[in-house]
Coordinates of C-alpha atoms in Angstrom, one line a residue:
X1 CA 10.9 7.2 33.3
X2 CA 11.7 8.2 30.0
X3 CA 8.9 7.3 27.5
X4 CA 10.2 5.0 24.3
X5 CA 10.0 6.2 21.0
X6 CA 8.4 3.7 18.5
X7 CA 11.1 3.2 17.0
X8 CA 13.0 2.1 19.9
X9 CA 10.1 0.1 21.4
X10 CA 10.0 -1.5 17.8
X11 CA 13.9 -2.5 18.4
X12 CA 13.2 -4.1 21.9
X13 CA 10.6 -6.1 20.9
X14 CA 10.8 -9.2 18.6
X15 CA 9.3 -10.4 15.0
X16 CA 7.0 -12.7 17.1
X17 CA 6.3 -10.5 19.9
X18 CA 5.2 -7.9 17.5
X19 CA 2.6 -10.8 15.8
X20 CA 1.0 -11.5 19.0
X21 CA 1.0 -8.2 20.5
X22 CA 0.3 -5.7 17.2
X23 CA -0.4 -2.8 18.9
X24 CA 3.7 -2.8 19.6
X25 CA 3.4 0.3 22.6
X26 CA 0.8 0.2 25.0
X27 CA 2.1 3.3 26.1
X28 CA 1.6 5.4 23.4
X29 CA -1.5 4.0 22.1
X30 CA -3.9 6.7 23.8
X31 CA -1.8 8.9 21.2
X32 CA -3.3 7.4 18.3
X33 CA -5.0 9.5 16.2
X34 CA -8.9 8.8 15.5
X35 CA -9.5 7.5 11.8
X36 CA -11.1 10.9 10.9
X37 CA -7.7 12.9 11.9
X38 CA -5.4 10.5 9.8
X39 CA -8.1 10.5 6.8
X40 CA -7.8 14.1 7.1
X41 CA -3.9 14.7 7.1
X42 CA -4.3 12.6 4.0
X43 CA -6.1 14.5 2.3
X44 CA -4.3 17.7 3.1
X45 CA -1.3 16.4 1.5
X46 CA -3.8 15.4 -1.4
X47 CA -5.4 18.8 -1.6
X48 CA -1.9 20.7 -1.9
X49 CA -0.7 17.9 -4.8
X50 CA -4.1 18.6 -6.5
X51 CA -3.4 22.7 -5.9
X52 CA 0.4 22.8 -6.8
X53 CA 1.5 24.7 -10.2
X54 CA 3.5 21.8 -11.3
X55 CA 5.9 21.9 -14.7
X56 CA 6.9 18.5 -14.8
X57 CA 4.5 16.4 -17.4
X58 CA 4.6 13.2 -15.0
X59 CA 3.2 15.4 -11.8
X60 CA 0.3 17.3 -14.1
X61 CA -0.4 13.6 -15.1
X62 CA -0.4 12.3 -11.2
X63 CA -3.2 15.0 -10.4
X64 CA -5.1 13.9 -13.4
X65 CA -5.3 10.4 -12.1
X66 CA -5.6 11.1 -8.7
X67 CA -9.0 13.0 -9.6
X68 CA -10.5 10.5 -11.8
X69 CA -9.7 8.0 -8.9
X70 CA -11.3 9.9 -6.6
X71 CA -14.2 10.2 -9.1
X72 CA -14.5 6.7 -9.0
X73 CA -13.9 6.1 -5.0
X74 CA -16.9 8.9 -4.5
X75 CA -19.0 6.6 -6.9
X76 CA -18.3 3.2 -5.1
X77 CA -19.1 5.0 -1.4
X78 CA -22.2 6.2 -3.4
X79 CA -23.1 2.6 -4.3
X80 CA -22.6 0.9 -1.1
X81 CA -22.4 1.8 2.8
X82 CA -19.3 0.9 4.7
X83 CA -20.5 -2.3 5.8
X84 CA -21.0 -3.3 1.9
X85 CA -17.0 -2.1 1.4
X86 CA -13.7 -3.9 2.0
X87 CA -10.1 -3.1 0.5
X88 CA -7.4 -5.7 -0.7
X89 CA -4.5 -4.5 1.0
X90 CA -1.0 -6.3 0.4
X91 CA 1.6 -3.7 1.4
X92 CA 2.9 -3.0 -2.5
X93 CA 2.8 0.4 -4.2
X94 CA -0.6 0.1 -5.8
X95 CA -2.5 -1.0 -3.1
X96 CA -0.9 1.9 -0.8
X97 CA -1.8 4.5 -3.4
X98 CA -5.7 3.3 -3.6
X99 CA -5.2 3.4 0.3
X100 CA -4.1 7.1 1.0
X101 CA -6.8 7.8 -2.0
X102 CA -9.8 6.0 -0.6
X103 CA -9.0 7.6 2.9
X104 CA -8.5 10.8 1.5
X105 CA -12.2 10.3 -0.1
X106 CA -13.6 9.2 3.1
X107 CA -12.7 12.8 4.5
X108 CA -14.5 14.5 1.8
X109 CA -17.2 12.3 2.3
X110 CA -17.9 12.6 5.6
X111 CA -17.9 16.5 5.5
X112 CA -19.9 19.2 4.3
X113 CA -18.9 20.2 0.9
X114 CA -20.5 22.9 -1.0
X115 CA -19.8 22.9 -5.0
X116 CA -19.0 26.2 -5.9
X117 CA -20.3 28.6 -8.7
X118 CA -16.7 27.2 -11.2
X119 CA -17.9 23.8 -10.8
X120 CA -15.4 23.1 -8.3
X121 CA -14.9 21.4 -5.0
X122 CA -15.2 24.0 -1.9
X123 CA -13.6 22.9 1.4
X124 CA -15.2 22.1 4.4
X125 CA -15.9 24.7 6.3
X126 CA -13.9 24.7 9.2
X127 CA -10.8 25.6 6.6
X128 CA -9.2 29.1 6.4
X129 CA -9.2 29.7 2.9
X130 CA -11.7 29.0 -0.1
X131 CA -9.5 27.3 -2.4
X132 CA -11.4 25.0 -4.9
X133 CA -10.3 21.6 -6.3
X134 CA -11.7 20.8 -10.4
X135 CA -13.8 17.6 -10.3
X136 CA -14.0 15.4 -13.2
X137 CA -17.5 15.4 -14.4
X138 CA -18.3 17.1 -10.9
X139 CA -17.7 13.8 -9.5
X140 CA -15.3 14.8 -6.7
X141 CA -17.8 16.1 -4.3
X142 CA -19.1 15.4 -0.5
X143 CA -21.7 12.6 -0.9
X144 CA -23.0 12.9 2.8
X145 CA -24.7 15.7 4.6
X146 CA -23.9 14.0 7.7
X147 CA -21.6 16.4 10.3
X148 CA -18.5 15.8 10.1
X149 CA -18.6 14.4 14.0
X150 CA -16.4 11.7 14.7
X151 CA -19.0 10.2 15.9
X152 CA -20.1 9.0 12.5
X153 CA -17.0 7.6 11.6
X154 CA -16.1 3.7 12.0
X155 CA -13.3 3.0 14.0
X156 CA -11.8 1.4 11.5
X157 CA -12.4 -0.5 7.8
X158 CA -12.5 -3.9 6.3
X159 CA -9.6 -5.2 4.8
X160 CA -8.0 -8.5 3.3
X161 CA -4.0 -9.9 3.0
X162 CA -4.1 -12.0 0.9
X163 CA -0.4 -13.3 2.0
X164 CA 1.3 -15.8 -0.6
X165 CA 3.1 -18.8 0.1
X166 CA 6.3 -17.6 1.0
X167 CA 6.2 -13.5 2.0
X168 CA 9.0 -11.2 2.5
X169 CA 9.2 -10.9 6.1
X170 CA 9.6 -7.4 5.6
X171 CA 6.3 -7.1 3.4
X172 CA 4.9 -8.9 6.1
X173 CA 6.2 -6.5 9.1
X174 CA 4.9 -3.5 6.7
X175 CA 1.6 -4.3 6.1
X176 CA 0.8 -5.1 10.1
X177 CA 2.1 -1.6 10.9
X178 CA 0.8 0.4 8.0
X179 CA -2.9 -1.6 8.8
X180 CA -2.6 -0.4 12.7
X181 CA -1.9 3.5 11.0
X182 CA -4.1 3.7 8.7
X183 CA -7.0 1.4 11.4
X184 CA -7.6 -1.1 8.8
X185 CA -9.5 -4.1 10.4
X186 CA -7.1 -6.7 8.4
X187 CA -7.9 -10.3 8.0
X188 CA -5.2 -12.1 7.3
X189 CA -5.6 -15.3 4.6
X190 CA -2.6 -17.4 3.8
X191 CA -2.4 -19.3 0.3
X192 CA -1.5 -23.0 1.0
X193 CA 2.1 -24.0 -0.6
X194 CA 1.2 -26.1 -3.2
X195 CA 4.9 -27.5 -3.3
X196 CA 7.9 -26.7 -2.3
X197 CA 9.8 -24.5 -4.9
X198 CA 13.4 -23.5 -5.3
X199 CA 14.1 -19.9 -4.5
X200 CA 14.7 -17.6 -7.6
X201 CA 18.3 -16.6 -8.7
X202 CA 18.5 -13.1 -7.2
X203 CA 21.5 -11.1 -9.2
X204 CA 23.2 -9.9 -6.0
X205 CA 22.9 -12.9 -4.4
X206 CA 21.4 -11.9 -1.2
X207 CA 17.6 -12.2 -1.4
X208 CA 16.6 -11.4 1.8
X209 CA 14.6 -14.1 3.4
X210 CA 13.9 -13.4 6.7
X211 CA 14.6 -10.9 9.3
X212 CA 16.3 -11.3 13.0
X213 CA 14.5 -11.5 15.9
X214 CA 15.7 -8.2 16.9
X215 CA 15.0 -6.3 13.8
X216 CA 13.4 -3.0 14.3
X217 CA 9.7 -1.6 12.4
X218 CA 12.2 0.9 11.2
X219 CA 14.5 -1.3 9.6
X220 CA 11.3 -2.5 7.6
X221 CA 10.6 1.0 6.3
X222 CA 11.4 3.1 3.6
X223 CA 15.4 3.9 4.2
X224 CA 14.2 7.3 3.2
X225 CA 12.8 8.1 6.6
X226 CA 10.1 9.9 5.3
X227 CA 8.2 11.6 8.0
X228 CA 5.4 10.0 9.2
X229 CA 3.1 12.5 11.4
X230 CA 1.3 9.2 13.1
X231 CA 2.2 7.7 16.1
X232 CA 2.1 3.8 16.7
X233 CA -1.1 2.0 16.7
X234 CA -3.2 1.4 20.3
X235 CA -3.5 -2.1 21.8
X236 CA -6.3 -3.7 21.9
X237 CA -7.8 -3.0 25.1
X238 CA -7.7 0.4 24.2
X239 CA -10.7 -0.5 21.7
X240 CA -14.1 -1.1 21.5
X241 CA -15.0 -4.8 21.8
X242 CA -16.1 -6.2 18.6
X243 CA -20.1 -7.4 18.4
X244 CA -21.2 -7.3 14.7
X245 CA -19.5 -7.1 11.3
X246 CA -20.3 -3.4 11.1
X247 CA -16.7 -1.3 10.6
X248 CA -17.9 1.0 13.4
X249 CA -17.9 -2.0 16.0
X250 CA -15.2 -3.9 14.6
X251 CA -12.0 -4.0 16.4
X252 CA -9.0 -3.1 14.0
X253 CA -7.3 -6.1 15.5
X254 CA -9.8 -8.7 15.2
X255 CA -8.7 -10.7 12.4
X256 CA -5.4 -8.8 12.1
X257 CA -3.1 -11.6 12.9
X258 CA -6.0 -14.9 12.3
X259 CA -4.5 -16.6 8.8
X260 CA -6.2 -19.4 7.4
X261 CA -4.7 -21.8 4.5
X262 CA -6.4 -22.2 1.3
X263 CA -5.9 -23.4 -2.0
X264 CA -6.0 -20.6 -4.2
X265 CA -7.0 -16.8 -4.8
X266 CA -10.4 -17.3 -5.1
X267 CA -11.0 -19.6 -2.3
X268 CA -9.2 -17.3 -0.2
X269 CA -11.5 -14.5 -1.7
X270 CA -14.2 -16.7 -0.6
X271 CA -13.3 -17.8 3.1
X272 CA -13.4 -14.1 3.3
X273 CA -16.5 -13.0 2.3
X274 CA -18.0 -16.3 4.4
X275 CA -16.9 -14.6 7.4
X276 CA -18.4 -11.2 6.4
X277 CA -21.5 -11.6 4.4
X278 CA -22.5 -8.0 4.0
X279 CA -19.3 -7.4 1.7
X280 CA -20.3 -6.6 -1.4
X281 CA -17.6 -4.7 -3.3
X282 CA -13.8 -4.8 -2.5
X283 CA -11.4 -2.0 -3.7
X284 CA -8.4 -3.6 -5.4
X285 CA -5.0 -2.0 -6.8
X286 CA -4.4 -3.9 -10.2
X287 CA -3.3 -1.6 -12.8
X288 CA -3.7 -1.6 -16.5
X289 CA -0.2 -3.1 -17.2
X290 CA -0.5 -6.0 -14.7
X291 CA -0.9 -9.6 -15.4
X292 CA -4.6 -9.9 -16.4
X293 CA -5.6 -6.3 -16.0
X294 CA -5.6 -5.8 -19.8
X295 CA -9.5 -5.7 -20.1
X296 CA -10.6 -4.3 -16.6
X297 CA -12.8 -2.1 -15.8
X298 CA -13.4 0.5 -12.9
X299 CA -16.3 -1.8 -12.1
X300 CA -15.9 -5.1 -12.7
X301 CA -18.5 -8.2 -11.0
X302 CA -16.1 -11.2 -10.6
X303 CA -17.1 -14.9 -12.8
X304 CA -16.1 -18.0 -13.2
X305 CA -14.6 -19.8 -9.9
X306 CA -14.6 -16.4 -8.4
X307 CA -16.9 -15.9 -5.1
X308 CA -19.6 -13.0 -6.0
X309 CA -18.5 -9.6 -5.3
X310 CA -17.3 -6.3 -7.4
X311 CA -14.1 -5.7 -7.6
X312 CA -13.5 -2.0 -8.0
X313 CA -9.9 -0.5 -9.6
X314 CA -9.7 2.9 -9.0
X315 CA -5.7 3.0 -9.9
X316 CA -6.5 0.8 -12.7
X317 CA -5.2 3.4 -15.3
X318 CA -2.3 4.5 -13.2
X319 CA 1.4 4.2 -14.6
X320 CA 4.6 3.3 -12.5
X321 CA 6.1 6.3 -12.8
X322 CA 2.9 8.1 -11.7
X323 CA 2.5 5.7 -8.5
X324 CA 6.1 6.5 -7.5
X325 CA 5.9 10.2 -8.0
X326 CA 2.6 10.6 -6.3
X327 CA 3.8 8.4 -3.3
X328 CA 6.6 10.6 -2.5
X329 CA 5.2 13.7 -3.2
X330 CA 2.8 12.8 -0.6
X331 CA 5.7 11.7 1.8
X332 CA 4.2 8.4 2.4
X333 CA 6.1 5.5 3.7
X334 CA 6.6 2.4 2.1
X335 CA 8.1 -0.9 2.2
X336 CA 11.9 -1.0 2.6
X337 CA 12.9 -3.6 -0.4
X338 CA 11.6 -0.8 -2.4
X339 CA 14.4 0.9 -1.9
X340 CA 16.8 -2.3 -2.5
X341 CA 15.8 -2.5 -6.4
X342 CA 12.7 -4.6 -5.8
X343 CA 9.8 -3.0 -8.1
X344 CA 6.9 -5.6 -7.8
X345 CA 6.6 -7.4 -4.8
X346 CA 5.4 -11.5 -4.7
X347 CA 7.2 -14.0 -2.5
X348 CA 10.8 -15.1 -2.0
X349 CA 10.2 -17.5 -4.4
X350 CA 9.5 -15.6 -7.3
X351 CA 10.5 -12.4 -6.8
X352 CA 14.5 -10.9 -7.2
X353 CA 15.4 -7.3 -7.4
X354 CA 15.0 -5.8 -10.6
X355 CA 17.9 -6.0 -13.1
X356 CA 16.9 -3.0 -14.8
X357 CA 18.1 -1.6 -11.6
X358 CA 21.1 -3.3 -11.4
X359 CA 24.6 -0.7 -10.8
X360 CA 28.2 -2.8 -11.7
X361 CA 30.4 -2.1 -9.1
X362 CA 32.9 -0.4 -11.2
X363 CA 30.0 1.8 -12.4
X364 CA 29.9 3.0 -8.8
X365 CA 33.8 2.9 -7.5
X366 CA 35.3 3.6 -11.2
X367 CA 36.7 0.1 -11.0
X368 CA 37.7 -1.9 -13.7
X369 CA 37.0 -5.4 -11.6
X370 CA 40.1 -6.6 -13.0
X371 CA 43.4 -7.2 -10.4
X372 CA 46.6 -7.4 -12.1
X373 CA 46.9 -11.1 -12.8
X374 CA 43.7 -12.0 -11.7
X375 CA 41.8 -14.0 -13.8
X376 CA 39.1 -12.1 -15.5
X377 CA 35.8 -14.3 -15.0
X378 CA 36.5 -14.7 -11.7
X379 CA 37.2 -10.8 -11.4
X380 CA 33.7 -10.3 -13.1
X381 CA 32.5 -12.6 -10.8
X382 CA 33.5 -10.8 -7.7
X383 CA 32.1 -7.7 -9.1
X384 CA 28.8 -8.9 -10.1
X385 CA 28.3 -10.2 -6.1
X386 CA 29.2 -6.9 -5.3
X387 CA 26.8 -4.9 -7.5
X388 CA 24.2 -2.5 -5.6
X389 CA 20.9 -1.3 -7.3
X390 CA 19.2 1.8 -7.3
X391 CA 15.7 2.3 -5.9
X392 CA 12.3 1.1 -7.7
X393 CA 11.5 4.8 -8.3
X394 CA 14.2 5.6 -10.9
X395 CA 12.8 3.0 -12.8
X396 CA 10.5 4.6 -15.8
X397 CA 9.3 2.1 -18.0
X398 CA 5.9 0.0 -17.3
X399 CA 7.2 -2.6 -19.4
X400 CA 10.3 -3.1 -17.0
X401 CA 8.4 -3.3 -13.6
X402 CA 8.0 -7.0 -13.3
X403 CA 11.6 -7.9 -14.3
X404 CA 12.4 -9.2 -11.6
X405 CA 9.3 -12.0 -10.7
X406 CA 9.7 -15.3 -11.2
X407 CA 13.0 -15.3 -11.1
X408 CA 13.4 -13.7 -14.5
X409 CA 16.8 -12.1 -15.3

């Protein structure tokens, strides 16, 4: 028999069969790679951004930020241990660039590194060259001695979804299958629907809102098909059972699919840390120019009616033109409605695709929208529910990103 590719398992097996059965291929789950072998490939790709002889201002800027992030990842694993460590992962741009930057981290981390006489960073060892990688303030460095035997990795690491009211299935769909790739132990914590709210007024009329039963993982990818050297994730029994809150017992699907409802952020924040008292920092992927991120710091303590932890920002200083040229660079894969004008993803309720974005119909086929007689608003009209809009990664400005949330126009 043929073996199934995952894309066609993905097609053959529904929205809810993929909930209750994550893992999506039995078959190919012996072909997933360990944690260490992704966390390496990561930072491969990282290594040759931070190498490359780039002329374009943006891409000089990306591998400035991607060192001082990585400064500030090596400080937080110098601070606490795994257990002590858990990542706010929602499936959005930000949080998938802190991702592929804290596993790139965890490689250098867990191998020997030897700073060299130019104050650089030497690769490990086992690597066939002796290229060196500038540290800010000698920062980027190996902070364990400990051999770089899988052995001494977790199987996989602590992670929170915070899922809004009302998510994108697609969003949704995303972060289960990126969590499986990248072994995320995901618990999964719904905010409770305060009351019921009337969708936003999308431009284009046709704000996706959910997604057949039959719709493929592919279809809820980047359109791009950027290549993606990992297969699918392993089923469960192909894991080791889960005994203690430790990320090298836990199971990456023990609380990958278990929501609970609660009333707000921070008592969502808090159900979470109830169930996992040993986490005492969390890395989260707010950025300067977001909502409330105005007076952040790398490392803040939360207050107020926030549960105790320390939130840490590495991509706090990031710009949106950096995340997106740094994401593809790196060929990573991300959500689909990124590539449907969407540039900052809530909920169907308060999220349309980005008008900045927005392409008139007769911008595209050299049509006037006009037909002979026709009367003109109802031409523009026709137009308008016919306009298509560029991808979230031709957008430049910061000040444009969240144009489309809360149903602004």
């Amino acid at each position: 028999m043929t073996e199934e590719t995952p894309q066609q398992v993905s097609a053959s097996t529904s929205k809810a069969e993929q909930i209750a059965q994550p893992g999506i291929s039995q078959d190919a789950a012996t072909d997933l790679p360990a944690l260490s072998a992704v966390c390496a490939e990561l930072y491969s790709r990282l290594e040759a951004l931070l190498q490359k002889d780039f002329e374009a201002a943006t891409m000089r800027q990306v591998q400035a930020r991607a060192k001082d992030s990585l400064a500030i990842i090596s400080d937080a694993l110098k601070r606490y241990s795994l257990d002590e460590l858990s990542l706010s992962y929602n499936g959005g741009k930000d949080c998938l660039v802190l991702l592929i930057l804290y596993l790139a981290a965890l490689h250098i981390h867990f191998q020997h590194s030897i700073p060299s006489q130019s104050n650089g960073l030497s690769i490990t060892p086992e690597s066939s060259h002796n290229s060196t990688v500038p540290p800010p303030q000698g920062a980027f460095t190996a902070t364990s001695s400990a051999s770089p035997s899988s052995q001494n990795w977790p199987s996989s690491l602590q992670s929170i979804y915070i899922v809004p009211p009302h998510p994108f299935p697609q969003v949704d769909d995303f972060v289960t299958r990126t969590s499986q790739t990248y072994h995320l132990s995901l618990r999964r914590i719904s905010i409770s629907p305060r009351k019921p709210r009337a969708p936003p007024t999308d431009p284009s009329n046709s704000l996706p809102t959910s997604t057949s039963p039959s719709t493929s993982a592919a279809d809820s990818t980047s359109s791009i098909q950027l290549p993606n050297p990992f297969p699918p994730a392993p089923s469960s029994q192909n894991l080791p059972s889960s005994s203690t809150s430790s990320p090298n017992n836990h199971n990456p699907q023990q609380h990958q699919h278990h929501s609970e409802d609660t009333s707000s952020m921070p008592s969502c924040f808090a159900t979470y840390l109830s169930s996992l008292p040993s986490i005492k920092a969390i890395f989260v992927g707010t950025r300067r120019t977001d909502p409330h991120g105005s007076s952040l710091s790398p490392f803040d303590p939360t207050d107020g009616k926030w549960p105790p932890f320390m939130r840490i920002h590495p991509v706090l200083e990031w710009r949106y033109r950096e995340i997106w040229a740094f994401l593809r660079e790196l060929e990573v894969d991300y959500c689909a409605l990124y590539d449907e004008g969407y540039t900052s993803l809530g909920g169907t309720d308060d999220t349309v695709r980005n008008p900045a974005l927005r392409v008139r119909r007769g911008d595209v086929t050299g049509e006037d929208g006009g037909n002979g007689g026709e009367d003109e608003r109802e031409a523009r009209s026709r137009s308008r529910s016919e306009d298509v809009y560029r991808p979230a990664y031709e957008l430049l400005e910061d000040e444009e990103e969240r144009l489309g949330r809360d149903g602004k126009r």
